[in-house]
Amino acid sequence: MVRDELNNDPNHQTHEDPRELIEGPAVKSQKEPNKLKNDVNNKQDVRLVNDAKTFRSKIGWCFLALIGPSLLAFLILQNTYTDEKEQIKYTSYREACLSGEFTSLRDLHRFVHQNITTVEGEVDREDFLNTYYWKAKPVLMKGAAKEWPAFGRWTDEYLLSNFFDLRFYVDLRKHHSTSKPVRTKMNLGKFLSNYRKKEWYLDSMTGDDRFLDELIVPSYLNVSGIFQFTEESDFYQNFYLSSGNTNSPLHFDGYANLLTVLDGRKEWIIAEPDATLQLQMDQWVDFPNLSPLNVTNFNISDHPGLCEVTWKRAIVEPGDTLFVPLQHPHHVYSPPGRNMAVGMWFYLDAYNQLLEERGFSEIDSRDVGESVRVYQEHLESRPPPCQITDCSHIGPGTLRVHVSNQDEQYSRDSDVPPPSTLPLKLHNNETLRIPGIAYGTGLPGGSIENVYLNTRAALDMGYKLIDTAVMYRNEDEIGRAVKDCRWIRSSVKVITKFMWRKSQEANIHSYIVSQIEGSLERLDLEYIDILLLHNTDNIRSQDQLTAVWKAMESFVESGKVVAIGLSNVEIMDLMHVQSIATVPISLVQNFFSPFEYDQDVYHFCLEHRILLMGYGISGDYYLHSGYDNNMVLEDPLISDLAKQYQTSKHSILYNWAAQKEIIVTTRSTSLRHMKENLNYLDVFLNADHMNAIGELKEDIYG
């Protein structure tokens, strides 16, 4: 249509001669007799031009056919040897480093030419023990794992079909920079459906038998007197999976490590233990053993020691196993593409014993220099393994792998997620582990029948710590739910609380007895797991408080109550009971939210190994107490963290509390929220985010 409109336009000029598009319209000759001659000449000129173009085109194609392959090869070689040409500019790694051209550890990899000792296949037991383990010498075993059932079998489709329900910790960022990535927990099915299009990196311990059955533990680890692994021993298996292009932090491990690649490739650079101070690992920020170096972007002038280190490299390909002794600083880069590996970590018992004799263990050590010195002393002093045991008569490996109990390892400063159970201190120096999350049944406005149904649903879902009280008027329903649920009685822990009335001052003991006996009758249970005094508001003197506590102690001594404690207590009353108690205070239940908690009580409980149970953590207390809004759930920081960790606000708050060693209390009546809250440990807040939540108290109260 546009062309038709232009052709119909009397002012539009058309150009029949293509040259007019460049040179403009030809000027008409004023001599009409020469027109025909000029037209003939013009046509001849056009033919000559076209012939010339055709000739040049043919010559060009012939020329390209002759030199094209050589030119293409030249360009490929130019690209292939770019790194080598850059390296020719420098006579040594140190010179290249000092030039300032390094801005990431990936740059550094290109200038490391010395390789780790490499052998074909798996080394034999005696060689591993005497040459590599004893001398703390890394070794790359090419093709050592190609007989594993997992090798070649663990495609995404296979993992999805067989292990989709297994849960793993996942970093939501592939690269370590100046802070650790956000870390959360998800099932393998969700991870496999998303990891190729997201910056996710699965890096998690695993202990599921179905998973471990397809891995093979090398037989050289099953040596009596050298490695003695039991259910309680320190042996870990870690699973790694990503879409590649990952960077580890620059760090060293407190474990010996056997890293096996099942898919993709991992590029390692490894230094000797005496390089830790040159690499500034004594200036750790997030966690001991991690260098403060931003591995993806740094200025070499800020890290001059990096240029003085002697590095070795190892390219670990599918089926290869790399042995890395503990205390060896290293960085690992995985190129783009599916990347899967399994790590087997194990402690050296003699080394740990030596550390403990000096007053600290590896995981608690903050003095990196001293830790390395002790390790080197250990290397120099220990005898060869095969002088300890007869390596020539070792049978085939029959070691069964177990994952150590994380509950026993956790400390507030550690990089290990908080435990799912906590130790309850009992009479006669005994302890009992109880769940780290409780289902609370003090529901405002809830009907009695709903309490039974909700509690029964919570129990069947997996809650095993139930909180009730005389004033909730639901002990009958709680007892019925406990008896009707799928768990045996000993696996469920019931907390109940009683109130002190001023009118009962004349006969304190008989009143307390009637209260506790009444709870036992309503619950219809043989015993109460944890009995608490609901509050101390009506107690007028320390003598009254002493009498109440002594009456509670008598029920522990009779076996009708397992443990006792206090609720809604202030520090002075708590200290008084601690001073007169013959049966220890096992548990304190107080209000606890990011905006408000009694720090004196909190620190006292930590110091005296008294479990602290928090209610109101998610801020529901504020709504029930007449506030217009839930200031906790509506805080921008909590909302932002929930988005970062891809979880609920409640999970963020419960994980914050769990890392502060608080037993979490939740009382949701929604089945979806009940299940969601039960997975509060799937999130693992990093130190920066823990501190940020802790500062909310200061923001509100100044």
CSV table of C-alpha atoms in Angstrom, one decimal, residues 459 464 482-483 485-493 527:
chain,number,residue,atom,x,y,z
A,459,LEU,CA,0.9,-34.9,67.3
A,464,LYS,CA,6.1,-34.3,70.4
A,482,VAL,CA,-1.9,-37.8,73.7
A,483,LYS,CA,-3.4,-41.3,74.3
A,485,CYS,CA,-2.1,-40.3,68.8
A,486,ARG,CA,0.2,-42.6,67.0
A,487,TRP,CA,3.2,-42.1,69.4
A,488,ILE,CA,3.9,-44.2,72.4
A,489,ARG,CA,3.6,-42.2,75.7
A,490,SER,CA,7.3,-42.0,76.4
A,491,SER,CA,8.0,-40.2,73.1
A,492,VAL,CA,5.6,-37.4,73.9
A,493,LYS,CA,6.5,-34.7,76.4
A,527,TYR,CA,3.0,-38.8,85.1
